[in-house]
Amino acid sequence: MKKTILAIETSCDETGLAVVRAEGGLSAPKFRVLKNLVSSQVKVHRPFGGVVPGLAKREHIKNFPILLKKLDSARLWSSIDMIAVTVGPGLEPALWTGITFAEELSKKNKKELIGANHLEGHLYSVLLSAKRKKINFPAIVLLVSGGHTALLLMKNLKTWKRLGETRDDAAGEAFDKVARMLGLPYPGGPEIERLALRMPKGEKPSIDFPRPMLNQKNYDFSFSGLKTSVFYYLRDAAKKKSKADIAASFQKAAIDVLVCKTFRAAKDFGARSVILCGGVAANRKLRNEMKRSAKKTGMNFFVPKMEYNNDNAAMIAAAGYFTYLRSKKLPMKANGDLNI
Ligand code: KG4
Ligand code: ZN
């Protein structure tokens, strides 16, 4: 069951290469991240206000040899048992660069190659901390990234059901779009969080933006109406309030919906744990609100360490390990729409 995995992540605008030692199988998985290299392309895409697939592809190809060199490739291959690579979801031209690179490495160094689901990577990223509590099941997972927003009911580490997802924009996408309206650079999530922190001490967000689908008895989300409300507010009434207040009020509305629907699902399904993951899980306000609600309801709360929230290859090693352990493998081709 022990495997040292070289993992490759290229689904969007981060080139990730990691080496992770995995052991314990499905019953007691343990991961030791030996190297986790991420080369961000933010600066390249920023002038365009979002990720340009063709540029992402070019940058990944440029980054591979640089990152591989940093892994000390001379000593590397004797310890590697397996290569894991993201096959989806994501931008297909970007995914293909990772797959082709992984295939070349696998052939040259005679190592087994395994495809991994990026969303499973986010899900399993909570397992990457060595000193963590055991997750008690059932667990509710809130997966919030730039491309996805989903609520899962997890029966155990390999079995789950999708309870709901977003009907329009993903949570991270809403942060990115609202940031753009406020004149902030890409990616907008961290920028909104930073701007919201500029509210004067003791003052609370004062604009009552809508909380879409909060009172509907389902586990789906919608962020497009909230985003449009911010747009109209900025057009018609912006001068009344500071930008920091607008950012903080938007952030609060989005977080209220995410936390409320997650804990409603947790209550409905008798969850013993709540897991938060995906790029938006880097938001400290969201982490704190989730933690507070978990404490109030007596549930265990799990969230990845800061370095594993945004796209990285360490999480792909974890997803690859679980894919290796189960019988159903993923085809070695880019699948932009792969779901969890
Ligand atoms: O998981 P991720 O790195 O890439 C995808 O798989 O999509 O997530 C990126 C998303 C972006 O939309 C980014 O704005 C958002 O996560 N994000 C945040 C924060 N940090 C990243 N959103 C809110 N607050 C943050 N601190
Ligand atoms: Zn991601």
Coordinates of C-alpha atoms and ligand atoms in Angstrom, one line a residue:
M1 CA 0.0 0.0 0.0
K2 CA 3.0 2.3 0.4
K3 CA 3.5 4.5 -2.7
T4 CA 5.7 7.5 -3.4
I5 CA 3.8 9.5 -5.9
L6 CA 5.0 12.2 -8.3
A7 CA 1.9 14.3 -9.1
I8 CA 1.3 16.8 -11.8
E9 CA -1.5 19.5 -11.9
T10 CA -2.2 21.7 -14.9
S11 CA -6.0 22.1 -14.9
C12 CA -6.0 25.9 -14.9
D13 CA -3.3 28.6 -14.3
E14 CA -1.1 26.9 -11.7
T15 CA 1.6 24.5 -12.8
G16 CA 2.0 22.1 -9.9
L17 CA 4.5 19.3 -9.3
A18 CA 4.6 17.4 -6.0
V19 CA 6.1 14.3 -4.4
V20 CA 4.0 12.7 -1.7
R21 CA 4.5 9.5 0.3
A22 CA 1.1 7.8 0.7
E23 CA 0.4 4.8 2.9
G24 CA -2.3 3.1 5.0
G25 CA -4.8 2.3 2.2
L26 CA -8.4 3.3 2.4
S27 CA -8.9 2.4 6.1
A28 CA -6.1 4.6 7.5
P29 CA -4.6 6.8 4.8
K30 CA -1.6 8.9 5.7
F31 CA 0.2 11.4 3.5
R32 CA 3.6 13.0 3.8
V33 CA 4.1 15.8 1.4
L34 CA 7.8 15.8 0.6
K35 CA 7.7 18.5 -2.1
N36 CA 4.9 20.7 -3.3
L37 CA 6.0 23.1 -6.0
V38 CA 3.5 25.6 -7.5
S39 CA 4.3 28.0 -10.3
S40 CA 1.6 30.6 -10.5
Q41 CA 0.8 32.2 -13.8
V42 CA -1.3 35.0 -12.2
K43 CA 1.0 37.8 -13.6
V44 CA 0.6 36.4 -17.2
H45 CA -3.2 36.3 -17.1
R46 CA -3.8 39.4 -15.0
P47 CA -3.8 41.9 -17.9
F48 CA -6.7 39.9 -19.5
G49 CA -8.8 39.8 -16.3
G50 CA -9.0 36.0 -16.3
V51 CA -7.3 32.8 -17.5
V52 CA -6.5 32.6 -21.2
P53 CA -6.3 28.9 -22.1
G54 CA -3.7 29.3 -24.9
L55 CA -1.4 31.2 -22.6
A56 CA -1.9 28.7 -19.8
K57 CA -0.9 25.9 -22.1
R58 CA 2.3 27.8 -23.2
E59 CA 3.2 28.6 -19.6
H60 CA 2.7 25.0 -18.3
I61 CA 5.1 23.7 -21.0
K62 CA 7.6 26.4 -20.1
N63 CA 7.3 25.6 -16.3
F64 CA 7.7 21.8 -16.4
P65 CA 11.5 21.5 -16.9
I66 CA 12.1 24.3 -14.4
L67 CA 10.0 22.6 -11.7
L68 CA 11.3 19.1 -12.5
K69 CA 14.9 20.4 -12.0
K70 CA 13.9 21.7 -8.6
L71 CA 12.8 18.2 -7.6
D72 CA 16.4 17.0 -7.9
S73 CA 15.6 14.7 -10.7
A74 CA 18.8 12.7 -10.4
R75 CA 17.8 11.2 -7.1
L76 CA 14.1 11.5 -7.7
W77 CA 13.3 8.5 -9.9
S78 CA 14.7 5.8 -7.6
S79 CA 12.1 6.7 -5.0
I80 CA 9.1 7.2 -7.2
D81 CA 6.6 4.3 -7.6
M82 CA 3.8 6.1 -9.5
I83 CA 2.9 9.2 -11.4
A84 CA -0.5 10.9 -11.0
V85 CA -1.8 13.5 -13.3
T86 CA -5.0 15.6 -13.4
V87 CA -7.2 14.6 -16.3
G88 CA -10.2 16.9 -15.5
P89 CA -12.1 19.0 -14.9
G90 CA -10.5 22.1 -16.2
L91 CA -9.3 23.8 -19.3
E92 CA -8.6 21.0 -21.8
P93 CA -5.6 22.6 -23.6
A94 CA -4.0 23.1 -20.1
L95 CA -5.0 19.5 -19.0
W96 CA -3.4 18.0 -22.1
T97 CA 0.0 19.6 -21.4
G98 CA 0.1 17.8 -18.0
I99 CA -1.1 14.5 -19.5
T100 CA 1.4 14.6 -22.3
F101 CA 4.2 15.5 -19.9
A102 CA 3.2 12.7 -17.5
E103 CA 3.0 10.2 -20.3
E104 CA 6.6 11.1 -21.4
L105 CA 7.9 10.8 -17.9
S106 CA 6.1 7.5 -17.3
K107 CA 7.5 6.0 -20.5
K108 CA 11.0 7.2 -20.0
N109 CA 11.3 6.2 -16.3
K110 CA 9.1 3.1 -16.5
K111 CA 6.6 4.2 -13.8
E112 CA 2.9 3.4 -13.6
L113 CA 0.7 6.3 -14.6
I114 CA -2.7 7.1 -13.1
G115 CA -5.3 9.8 -13.9
A116 CA -6.8 11.9 -11.1
N117 CA -9.9 14.0 -10.7
H118 CA -9.1 17.6 -9.8
L119 CA -12.2 17.9 -7.6
E120 CA -11.3 14.7 -5.7
G121 CA -8.0 16.4 -5.2
H122 CA -9.7 19.3 -3.5
L123 CA -11.7 16.9 -1.4
Y124 CA -8.8 14.8 -0.3
S125 CA -6.6 17.9 0.4
V126 CA -7.9 17.9 4.0
L127 CA -6.0 14.6 4.5
L128 CA -2.6 16.2 3.6
S129 CA -1.9 17.4 7.1
A130 CA 0.1 14.8 9.0
K131 CA -1.3 15.7 12.4
R132 CA -5.1 15.6 11.9
K133 CA -8.0 14.1 13.7
K134 CA -9.8 11.1 12.1
I135 CA -12.8 12.2 10.1
N136 CA -16.1 10.8 11.5
F137 CA -18.7 9.9 8.9
P138 CA -21.2 10.8 7.6
A139 CA -19.6 14.1 6.6
I140 CA -20.9 17.0 4.6
V141 CA -18.5 18.6 2.2
L142 CA -18.6 22.1 0.9
L143 CA -16.4 22.3 -2.2
V144 CA -16.0 25.8 -3.4
S145 CA -13.6 26.7 -6.2
G146 CA -13.4 29.0 -9.2
G147 CA -15.2 26.5 -11.4
H148 CA -17.3 24.5 -8.9
T149 CA -19.6 24.8 -5.9
A150 CA -21.0 21.6 -4.6
L151 CA -22.4 20.0 -1.4
L152 CA -21.5 16.3 -0.9
L153 CA -22.7 13.8 1.5
M154 CA -19.8 11.5 2.3
K155 CA -20.5 8.0 3.7
N156 CA -16.8 7.1 3.9
L157 CA -13.6 8.1 2.2
K158 CA -14.6 6.6 -1.1
T159 CA -18.4 6.9 -1.2
W160 CA -20.3 10.0 -1.6
K161 CA -23.4 11.5 -3.1
R162 CA -23.8 15.0 -4.7
L163 CA -26.6 16.7 -2.8
G164 CA -26.5 20.0 -4.7
E165 CA -24.4 22.4 -6.8
T166 CA -24.5 25.8 -8.2
R167 CA -27.1 26.6 -10.8
D168 CA -25.1 29.4 -12.4
D169 CA -21.8 30.9 -11.2
A170 CA -19.4 29.1 -8.9
A171 CA -18.7 30.8 -5.6
G172 CA -15.1 31.7 -6.6
E173 CA -16.4 32.9 -10.0
A174 CA -18.8 35.3 -8.2
F175 CA -15.9 36.6 -6.1
D176 CA -13.8 37.1 -9.3
K177 CA -16.6 38.9 -11.1
V178 CA -17.5 41.2 -8.2
A179 CA -13.9 42.0 -7.8
R180 CA -13.7 43.0 -11.4
M181 CA -16.7 45.3 -11.0
L182 CA -14.9 46.9 -8.1
G183 CA -11.8 47.5 -10.2
L184 CA -9.7 44.8 -8.5
P185 CA -7.3 42.5 -10.3
Y186 CA -7.6 38.8 -11.0
P187 CA -8.0 36.5 -9.1
G188 CA -10.6 38.5 -7.2
G189 CA -11.3 36.3 -4.2
P190 CA -8.2 37.3 -2.1
E191 CA -8.7 40.9 -3.3
I192 CA -12.3 41.1 -2.0
E193 CA -11.2 39.6 1.3
R194 CA -8.4 42.1 1.7
L195 CA -10.6 45.1 0.7
A196 CA -13.3 43.9 3.2
L197 CA -10.7 44.0 5.9
R198 CA -10.3 47.8 5.3
M199 CA -13.7 48.4 7.0
P200 CA -13.1 50.7 10.0
K201 CA -12.8 48.7 13.3
G202 CA -16.1 47.9 14.9
E203 CA -18.1 48.7 11.7
K204 CA -20.2 45.9 10.2
P205 CA -21.0 45.4 6.5
S206 CA -24.1 47.6 6.0
I207 CA -25.6 46.7 2.6
D208 CA -28.2 44.0 2.7
F209 CA -27.5 42.1 -0.6
P210 CA -29.7 39.2 -1.4
R211 CA -28.9 35.7 -0.1
P212 CA -30.1 33.6 -3.2
M213 CA -31.8 30.3 -2.6
L214 CA -31.2 30.6 1.2
N215 CA -34.8 29.6 2.1
Q216 CA -35.3 27.0 -0.6
K217 CA -35.5 23.4 0.6
N218 CA -32.8 22.0 -1.6
Y219 CA -29.0 21.9 -1.5
D220 CA -28.3 24.0 -4.6
F221 CA -26.7 27.4 -4.8
S222 CA -27.0 30.4 -7.1
F223 CA -24.7 33.4 -7.1
S224 CA -25.6 35.2 -10.3
G225 CA -28.4 37.2 -8.7
L226 CA -26.1 38.4 -5.9
K227 CA -23.5 39.4 -8.4
T228 CA -26.1 41.4 -10.4
S229 CA -27.3 43.1 -7.2
V230 CA -23.8 44.3 -6.6
F231 CA -23.6 45.5 -10.2
Y232 CA -26.8 47.6 -9.8
Y233 CA -25.7 48.9 -6.5
L234 CA -22.4 50.1 -8.0
R235 CA -24.3 51.7 -10.9
D236 CA -27.0 53.4 -8.9
A237 CA -25.9 54.0 -5.3
A238 CA -22.2 53.3 -5.0
K239 CA -21.3 56.7 -3.7
K240 CA -23.2 56.2 -0.6
K241 CA -20.9 53.5 0.7
S242 CA -17.2 52.8 0.7
K243 CA -15.8 50.1 -1.6
A244 CA -14.7 48.2 1.5
D245 CA -18.2 48.1 2.7
I246 CA -19.5 46.9 -0.7
A247 CA -16.9 44.2 -0.7
A248 CA -17.6 43.2 2.9
S249 CA -21.3 43.2 2.3
F250 CA -21.0 41.0 -0.8
Q251 CA -18.6 38.6 1.0
K252 CA -21.0 38.4 4.0
A253 CA -24.0 37.6 1.7
A254 CA -22.1 34.8 -0.1
I255 CA -20.7 33.3 3.1
D256 CA -24.1 33.4 4.8
V257 CA -25.6 31.3 2.1
L258 CA -22.7 28.9 2.0
V259 CA -22.6 28.3 5.7
C260 CA -26.3 28.2 6.2
K261 CA -27.0 25.6 3.5
T262 CA -24.0 23.5 4.5
F263 CA -25.1 23.2 8.1
R264 CA -28.8 22.7 7.1
A265 CA -27.6 19.7 5.0
A266 CA -25.4 18.5 7.9
K267 CA -28.4 18.6 10.3
D268 CA -30.7 16.9 7.7
F269 CA -28.3 14.0 7.2
G270 CA -27.1 13.7 10.8
A271 CA -23.5 14.5 9.8
R272 CA -20.7 14.1 12.4
S273 CA -18.2 16.1 10.4
V274 CA -18.1 19.1 8.0
I275 CA -15.4 19.5 5.5
L276 CA -14.6 22.8 3.6
C277 CA -12.3 22.6 0.6
G278 CA -11.4 24.3 -2.8
G279 CA -9.8 27.6 -3.6
V280 CA -12.5 29.7 -1.8
A281 CA -11.7 27.8 1.4
A282 CA -8.7 30.1 1.7
N283 CA -11.1 32.8 2.8
R284 CA -10.5 33.3 6.5
K285 CA -14.0 34.7 7.1
L286 CA -15.5 31.6 5.6
R287 CA -13.2 29.3 7.5
N288 CA -14.0 31.1 10.8
E289 CA -17.8 31.1 10.2
M290 CA -17.8 27.4 9.3
K291 CA -15.7 26.6 12.4
R292 CA -18.0 28.6 14.6
S293 CA -21.1 26.8 13.3
A294 CA -19.5 23.4 13.7
K295 CA -18.6 24.2 17.3
K296 CA -22.1 25.4 18.0
T297 CA -23.6 22.2 16.5
G298 CA -21.1 19.8 18.0
M299 CA -19.6 18.7 14.7
N300 CA -16.0 18.2 13.8
F301 CA -14.7 20.6 11.3
F302 CA -12.0 19.9 8.7
V303 CA -10.3 22.4 6.3
P304 CA -7.0 22.0 4.4
K305 CA -3.9 23.8 5.5
M306 CA -3.6 27.2 3.8
E307 CA -1.0 25.9 1.2
Y308 CA -3.4 23.2 -0.1
N309 CA -6.6 25.3 -0.7
N310 CA -5.6 26.7 -4.1
D311 CA -4.7 24.4 -7.0
N312 CA -1.6 22.3 -6.2
A313 CA -0.2 18.9 -7.1
A314 CA 0.0 17.5 -3.6
M315 CA -3.8 17.1 -3.5
I316 CA -3.5 15.4 -6.9
A317 CA -1.2 12.8 -5.4
A318 CA -3.8 12.1 -2.7
A319 CA -6.5 11.8 -5.4
G320 CA -4.2 9.6 -7.5
Y321 CA -3.6 7.3 -4.5
F322 CA -7.3 6.7 -3.9
T323 CA -7.9 6.2 -7.6
Y324 CA -5.1 3.6 -7.6
L325 CA -6.7 1.8 -4.6
R326 CA -10.1 1.5 -6.3
S327 CA -10.8 -0.6 -9.3
K328 CA -12.3 2.1 -11.6
K329 CA -9.5 4.0 -13.3
L330 CA -9.9 7.2 -15.3
P331 CA -9.1 7.4 -19.0
M332 CA -5.8 9.1 -19.8
K333 CA -7.4 12.0 -21.7
A334 CA -8.4 15.5 -20.9
N335 CA -12.1 15.8 -19.7
G336 CA -13.0 19.4 -19.1
D337 CA -16.4 18.5 -17.6
L338 CA -15.5 15.7 -15.3
N339 CA -17.6 16.0 -12.1
I340 CA -17.2 14.6 -8.7
Ligands
KG4_1 O1 -9.5 25.8 -6.5 P1 -9.0 26.9 -7.2 O2 -7.5 27.4 -6.9 O3 -9.1 26.8 -8.7 C1 -10.2 26.1 -9.3 O4 -10.2 24.8 -9.2 O5 -11.1 26.8 -9.7 O6 -9.9 28.2 -6.9 C2 -9.7 29.4 -7.4 C3 -10.8 30.3 -6.9 C4 -10.8 31.7 -7.6 O7 -12.1 32.0 -8.0 C5 -10.3 32.6 -6.4 O8 -10.8 33.9 -6.6 C6 -10.9 31.9 -5.2 O9 -10.7 30.6 -5.5 N1 -10.2 32.3 -4.0 C7 -10.8 33.0 -3.0 C8 -9.8 33.3 -2.0 N2 -8.7 32.7 -2.5 C9 -8.9 32.2 -3.7 N3 -12.1 33.4 -2.8 C10 -12.4 34.1 -1.7 N4 -11.5 34.4 -0.8 C11 -10.2 34.0 -0.9 N5 -9.3 34.3 0.1
ZN2 ZN -9.1 23.8 -8.1

